[in-house]
Short mmCIF file of C-alpha atoms in Angstrom, two decimals:
data_model
loop_
_atom_site.label_atom_id
_atom_site.label_comp_id
_atom_site.label_asym_id
_atom_site.label_seq_id
_atom_site.Cartn_x
_atom_site.Cartn_y
_atom_site.Cartn_z
CA UNK A 1 -14.50 12.91 -10.53
CA UNK A 2 -11.65 10.65 -10.26
CA UNK A 3 -7.92 11.93 -11.17
CA UNK A 4 -5.24 9.37 -12.66
CA UNK A 5 -1.79 9.21 -12.84
CA UNK A 6 -0.37 7.39 -15.92
CA UNK A 7 2.98 6.14 -14.53
CA UNK A 8 4.58 4.03 -17.26
CA UNK A 9 0.92 3.36 -19.12
CA UNK A 10 -0.80 2.16 -16.04
CA UNK A 11 -3.18 4.81 -14.52
CA UNK A 12 -2.27 4.82 -10.98
CA UNK A 13 -6.16 6.44 -9.39
CA UNK A 14 -4.82 10.02 -7.11
CA UNK A 15 -5.45 9.62 -3.35
CA UNK A 16 -4.76 8.67 0.20
CA UNK A 17 -5.09 5.72 1.96
CA UNK A 18 -7.80 6.62 4.51
CA UNK A 19 -9.61 8.25 0.86
CA UNK A 20 -8.87 4.96 -0.28
CA UNK A 21 -10.58 2.65 1.68
CA UNK A 22 -13.73 5.48 2.10
CA UNK A 23 -14.38 5.11 -1.56
CA UNK A 24 -14.33 1.06 -0.98
CA UNK A 25 -16.71 1.36 1.20
CA UNK A 26 -18.99 3.34 -0.31
CA UNK A 27 -18.65 0.85 -3.35
CA UNK A 28 -19.36 -1.83 -0.68
CA UNK A 29 -22.77 0.09 0.21
CA UNK A 30 -23.79 0.85 -2.92
CA UNK A 31 -23.56 -3.18 -4.50
CA UNK A 32 -20.75 -2.35 -7.26
CA UNK A 33 -18.60 -5.14 -8.46
CA UNK A 34 -14.98 -3.81 -7.89
CA UNK A 35 -10.73 -4.79 -9.10
CA UNK A 36 -8.77 -3.55 -6.92
CA UNK A 37 -4.45 -3.75 -7.99
CA UNK A 38 -2.27 -2.90 -6.07
CA UNK A 39 1.01 -2.04 -7.78
CA UNK A 40 5.15 -1.03 -6.61
CA UNK A 41 7.52 -0.88 -9.08
CA UNK A 42 8.06 -4.96 -9.35
CA UNK A 43 4.43 -4.71 -11.58
CA UNK A 44 5.51 -1.98 -13.40
CA UNK A 45 8.29 -3.58 -14.54
CA UNK A 46 6.30 -7.11 -15.13
CA UNK A 47 3.53 -4.77 -17.04
CA UNK A 48 6.60 -3.44 -19.44
CA UNK A 49 7.35 -6.88 -20.38
CA UNK A 50 4.67 -8.70 -20.48
CA UNK A 51 1.57 -6.99 -22.69
CA UNK A 52 -0.75 -10.09 -21.26
CA UNK A 53 -0.34 -8.03 -17.76
CA UNK A 54 -0.29 -4.65 -19.59
CA UNK A 55 -3.44 -5.30 -20.28
CA UNK A 56 -4.74 -6.83 -18.11
CA UNK A 57 -3.80 -3.61 -15.00
CA UNK A 58 -6.09 -1.74 -17.59
CA UNK A 59 -9.11 -4.38 -16.83
CA UNK A 60 -9.02 -2.51 -13.25
CA UNK A 61 -11.26 -0.39 -10.97
CA UNK A 62 -8.45 1.21 -9.73
CA UNK A 63 -4.33 0.43 -8.94
CA UNK A 64 -2.69 1.82 -6.86
CA UNK A 65 0.21 3.32 -6.31
CA UNK A 66 1.91 0.36 -3.65
CA UNK A 67 5.45 1.63 -3.11
CA UNK A 68 7.16 4.43 -3.01
CA UNK A 69 9.62 4.48 -5.68
CA UNK A 70 5.87 4.52 -7.83
CA UNK A 71 5.38 7.73 -5.59
CA UNK A 72 8.61 9.09 -6.24
CA UNK A 73 8.56 7.86 -9.97
CA UNK A 74 4.55 11.21 -9.99
CA UNK A 75 7.25 13.58 -8.42
CA UNK A 76 9.32 13.28 -11.30
CA UNK A 77 7.62 12.79 -13.87
CA UNK A 78 5.41 16.34 -12.16
CA UNK A 79 2.58 14.18 -12.02
CA UNK A 80 2.56 13.73 -8.52
CA UNK A 81 0.32 11.73 -6.02
CA UNK A 82 -0.94 12.15 -2.44
CA UNK A 83 1.74 9.21 -1.02
CA UNK A 84 1.65 5.02 -0.69
CA UNK A 85 -1.78 3.71 -1.02
CA UNK A 86 -0.79 -0.38 -0.09
CA UNK A 87 -2.59 -3.64 -0.06
CA UNK A 88 -1.86 -3.95 3.10
CA UNK A 89 -3.16 -1.38 4.68
CA UNK A 90 -6.26 -1.47 2.35
CA UNK A 91 -6.79 -4.78 3.15
CA UNK A 92 -6.54 -3.61 7.25
CA UNK A 93 -8.85 -0.42 6.62
CA UNK A 94 -11.46 -2.84 5.24
CA UNK A 95 -11.47 -5.30 8.16
CA UNK A 96 -11.61 -2.24 10.40
CA UNK A 97 -14.60 -1.27 8.49
CA UNK A 98 -16.01 -4.41 6.92
CA UNK A 99 -15.80 -4.79 11.22
CA UNK A 100 -18.44 -2.39 12.20
CA UNK A 101 -20.51 -3.22 9.37
CA UNK A 102 -20.75 -6.47 9.97
CA UNK A 103 -19.91 -7.06 6.67
CA UNK A 104 -18.97 -11.08 4.80
CA UNK A 105 -15.26 -11.72 3.61
CA UNK A 106 -13.91 -14.41 1.51
CA UNK A 107 -9.76 -15.42 2.33
CA UNK A 108 -8.15 -16.63 -0.68
CA UNK A 109 -5.06 -17.86 -1.19
CA UNK A 110 -1.72 -18.82 1.22
CA UNK A 111 -0.51 -22.07 2.49
CA UNK A 112 -2.73 -23.79 4.58
CA UNK A 113 -1.72 -23.22 8.02
CA UNK A 114 -1.17 -19.50 7.25
CA UNK A 115 -4.57 -19.05 5.88
CA UNK A 116 -6.11 -21.09 9.22
CA UNK A 117 -3.78 -18.46 11.90
CA UNK A 118 -4.93 -15.28 9.41
CA UNK A 119 -8.28 -16.38 9.59
CA UNK A 120 -7.42 -17.10 13.36
CA UNK A 121 -5.77 -13.69 13.82
CA UNK A 122 -8.71 -12.26 12.20
CA UNK A 123 -11.67 -13.39 14.07
CA UNK A 124 -10.41 -12.41 17.16
CA UNK A 125 -9.33 -8.64 16.38
CA UNK A 126 -12.45 -7.99 14.60
CA UNK A 127 -15.38 -10.21 15.97
CA UNK A 128 -18.09 -8.98 14.11
CA UNK A 129 -16.42 -10.10 10.93
CA UNK A 130 -18.12 -12.71 8.86
CA UNK A 131 -15.51 -14.34 6.90
CA UNK A 132 -17.16 -16.61 5.40
CA UNK A 133 -15.01 -18.67 3.59
CA UNK A 134 -11.60 -19.70 2.71
CA UNK A 135 -9.45 -21.30 0.45
CA UNK A 136 -5.56 -21.88 0.54
CA UNK A 137 -3.66 -21.33 -2.69
CA UNK A 138 -2.60 -24.64 -3.73
CA UNK A 139 -5.40 -26.08 -5.84
CA UNK A 140 -6.18 -26.94 -9.21
CA UNK A 141 -5.96 -23.87 -11.04
CA UNK A 142 -8.09 -25.63 -14.11
CA UNK A 143 -10.00 -27.93 -12.48
CA UNK A 144 -12.15 -26.24 -8.90
CA UNK A 145 -15.86 -25.27 -8.08
CA UNK A 146 -13.63 -21.64 -5.92
CA UNK A 147 -15.43 -18.63 -7.81
CA UNK A 148 -18.62 -21.10 -7.45
CA UNK A 149 -18.35 -21.38 -3.63
CA UNK A 150 -17.74 -17.54 -3.31
CA UNK A 151 -20.55 -17.26 -4.61
CA UNK A 152 -22.49 -18.64 -2.70
CA UNK A 153 -21.99 -16.83 0.33
CA UNK A 154 -22.05 -13.24 -1.67
CA UNK A 155 -18.76 -12.12 0.31
CA UNK A 156 -18.44 -8.37 0.25
CA UNK A 157 -14.89 -8.49 0.00
CA UNK A 158 -12.82 -10.54 -1.13
CA UNK A 159 -9.26 -10.94 -0.76
CA UNK A 160 -7.04 -12.90 -3.64
CA UNK A 161 -2.61 -13.88 -1.91
CA UNK A 162 -2.26 -15.36 -4.53
CA UNK A 163 1.48 -13.43 -5.05
CA UNK A 164 1.64 -11.77 -8.96
CA UNK A 165 0.62 -11.62 -11.45
CA UNK A 166 -1.29 -15.28 -10.45
CA UNK A 167 -3.51 -13.19 -7.86
CA UNK A 168 -4.54 -10.19 -10.99
CA UNK A 169 -5.58 -13.32 -13.06
CA UNK A 170 -7.06 -15.14 -10.78
CA UNK A 171 -9.88 -11.52 -10.09
CA UNK A 172 -9.24 -11.51 -14.09
CA UNK A 173 -10.88 -14.73 -14.67
CA UNK A 174 -13.53 -15.12 -12.17
CA UNK A 175 -14.91 -11.67 -11.61
CA UNK A 176 -17.76 -11.98 -14.47
CA UNK A 177 -19.22 -14.53 -12.35
CA UNK A 178 -20.07 -12.45 -9.78
CA UNK A 179 -22.44 -9.17 -9.27
CA UNK A 180 -20.88 -7.08 -6.68
CA UNK A 181 -18.00 -7.19 -4.83
CA UNK A 182 -14.49 -5.82 -3.60
CA UNK A 183 -11.74 -8.24 -5.48
CA UNK A 184 -8.76 -6.83 -4.31
CA UNK A 185 -5.21 -8.65 -4.59
CA UNK A 186 -2.81 -8.47 -0.87
CA UNK A 187 0.27 -10.50 -2.21
CA UNK A 188 2.09 -11.45 1.47
CA UNK A 189 -0.46 -10.03 3.58
CA UNK A 190 -1.83 -13.20 4.66
CA UNK A 191 1.81 -13.89 5.89
CA UNK A 192 1.79 -10.59 8.38
CA UNK A 193 -1.60 -10.66 9.35
CA UNK A 194 -1.14 -14.43 10.54
CA UNK A 195 2.01 -13.58 12.16
CA UNK A 196 4.33 -15.74 9.76
CA UNK A 197 5.67 -12.82 8.17
CA UNK A 198 6.84 -9.59 10.12
CA UNK A 199 6.33 -6.18 8.58
CA UNK A 200 8.99 -3.81 8.99
CA UNK A 201 9.28 -1.02 11.97
CA UNK A 202 7.39 2.10 11.41
CA UNK A 203 10.79 3.55 11.49
CA UNK A 204 11.44 1.96 8.35
CA UNK A 205 7.71 3.00 6.58
CA UNK A 206 8.51 6.30 7.05
CA UNK A 207 11.76 6.53 5.96
CA UNK A 208 10.44 4.59 3.04
CA UNK A 209 12.93 1.38 3.62
CA UNK A 210 10.35 -1.41 4.21
CA UNK A 211 11.20 -3.26 0.83
CA UNK A 212 15.16 -2.46 2.73
CA UNK A 213 14.32 -4.13 5.97
CA UNK A 214 12.47 -6.83 3.24
CA UNK A 215 15.30 -7.61 1.65
CA UNK A 216 17.02 -7.96 5.13
CA UNK A 217 14.95 -10.85 6.70
CA UNK A 218 14.00 -12.59 3.09
CA UNK A 219 17.28 -12.51 1.49
CA UNK A 220 16.27 -15.06 -1.45
CA UNK A 221 13.94 -11.56 -3.15
CA UNK A 222 17.06 -10.21 -3.99
CA UNK A 223 16.24 -10.81 -7.90
CA UNK A 224 13.15 -9.85 -7.50
CA UNK A 225 14.51 -5.92 -6.36
CA UNK A 226 16.22 -6.30 -9.33
CA UNK A 227 13.16 -4.52 -10.83
CA UNK A 228 14.30 -1.51 -8.75
CA UNK A 229 16.93 -0.24 -10.48
CA UNK A 230 15.50 -1.07 -14.05
CA UNK A 231 12.56 1.19 -13.24
CA UNK A 232 14.00 3.51 -12.11
CA UNK A 233 16.72 3.94 -14.58
CA UNK A 234 13.08 4.22 -16.56
CA UNK A 235 11.36 6.77 -15.48
CA UNK A 236 14.85 9.03 -15.80
CA UNK A 237 14.80 8.54 -18.91
CA UNK A 238 11.90 9.55 -19.91
CA UNK A 239 12.12 12.86 -17.27
CA UNK A 240 14.58 13.66 -19.63
CA UNK A 241 12.93 12.60 -23.13
CA UNK A 242 9.99 14.47 -21.21
CA UNK A 243 12.10 17.81 -20.47
#
């Protein structure tokens, strides 16, 4: 039985990183269809402000805690989660499983040169994976044949790196065309795999300061980071009203 932790209306799966990769692998073996959202405080706050996006989060098969803020919020609300389950680490875990089992993957999103480099690095690091197709993120949303092209390749996994909320919206609008596969929004993961963006060193990750490292590297993210104190304030108010 799957357990969930509700944080501001969003049901987060109660799981840890290795267990979640195993769960998704089991779904692939069973030929299930799965929609994954990895949500940080920014995404939670977007759902508070946009009811259409909130409804979309409830369409997902799983929502994971991609952000230490979500984990800390669960602790404060006395319904703790085991830890972070990030989009990047989930993608890497799935790539490792795909390499073991020769799974087929499709990559959608990012700039063309980033996407090409990501595909090149995946082929080099995971030689048994079948990359059955890719498409950069610069396409006509209203007129394209991307879903049809992906369907024709019958991938086991579709990684969508269009940014929030475009990646979740794309999956929501197109997943009914498929009968199986894991569909997951992975944000900037292609950039990290391509080597165009550096992930925070492990020591920063262990200190739960990865967000601050990214802000130092990309100061233009500061407006997005304003969601963090807003999220913390809402959680504190909720804790007080529950007390």
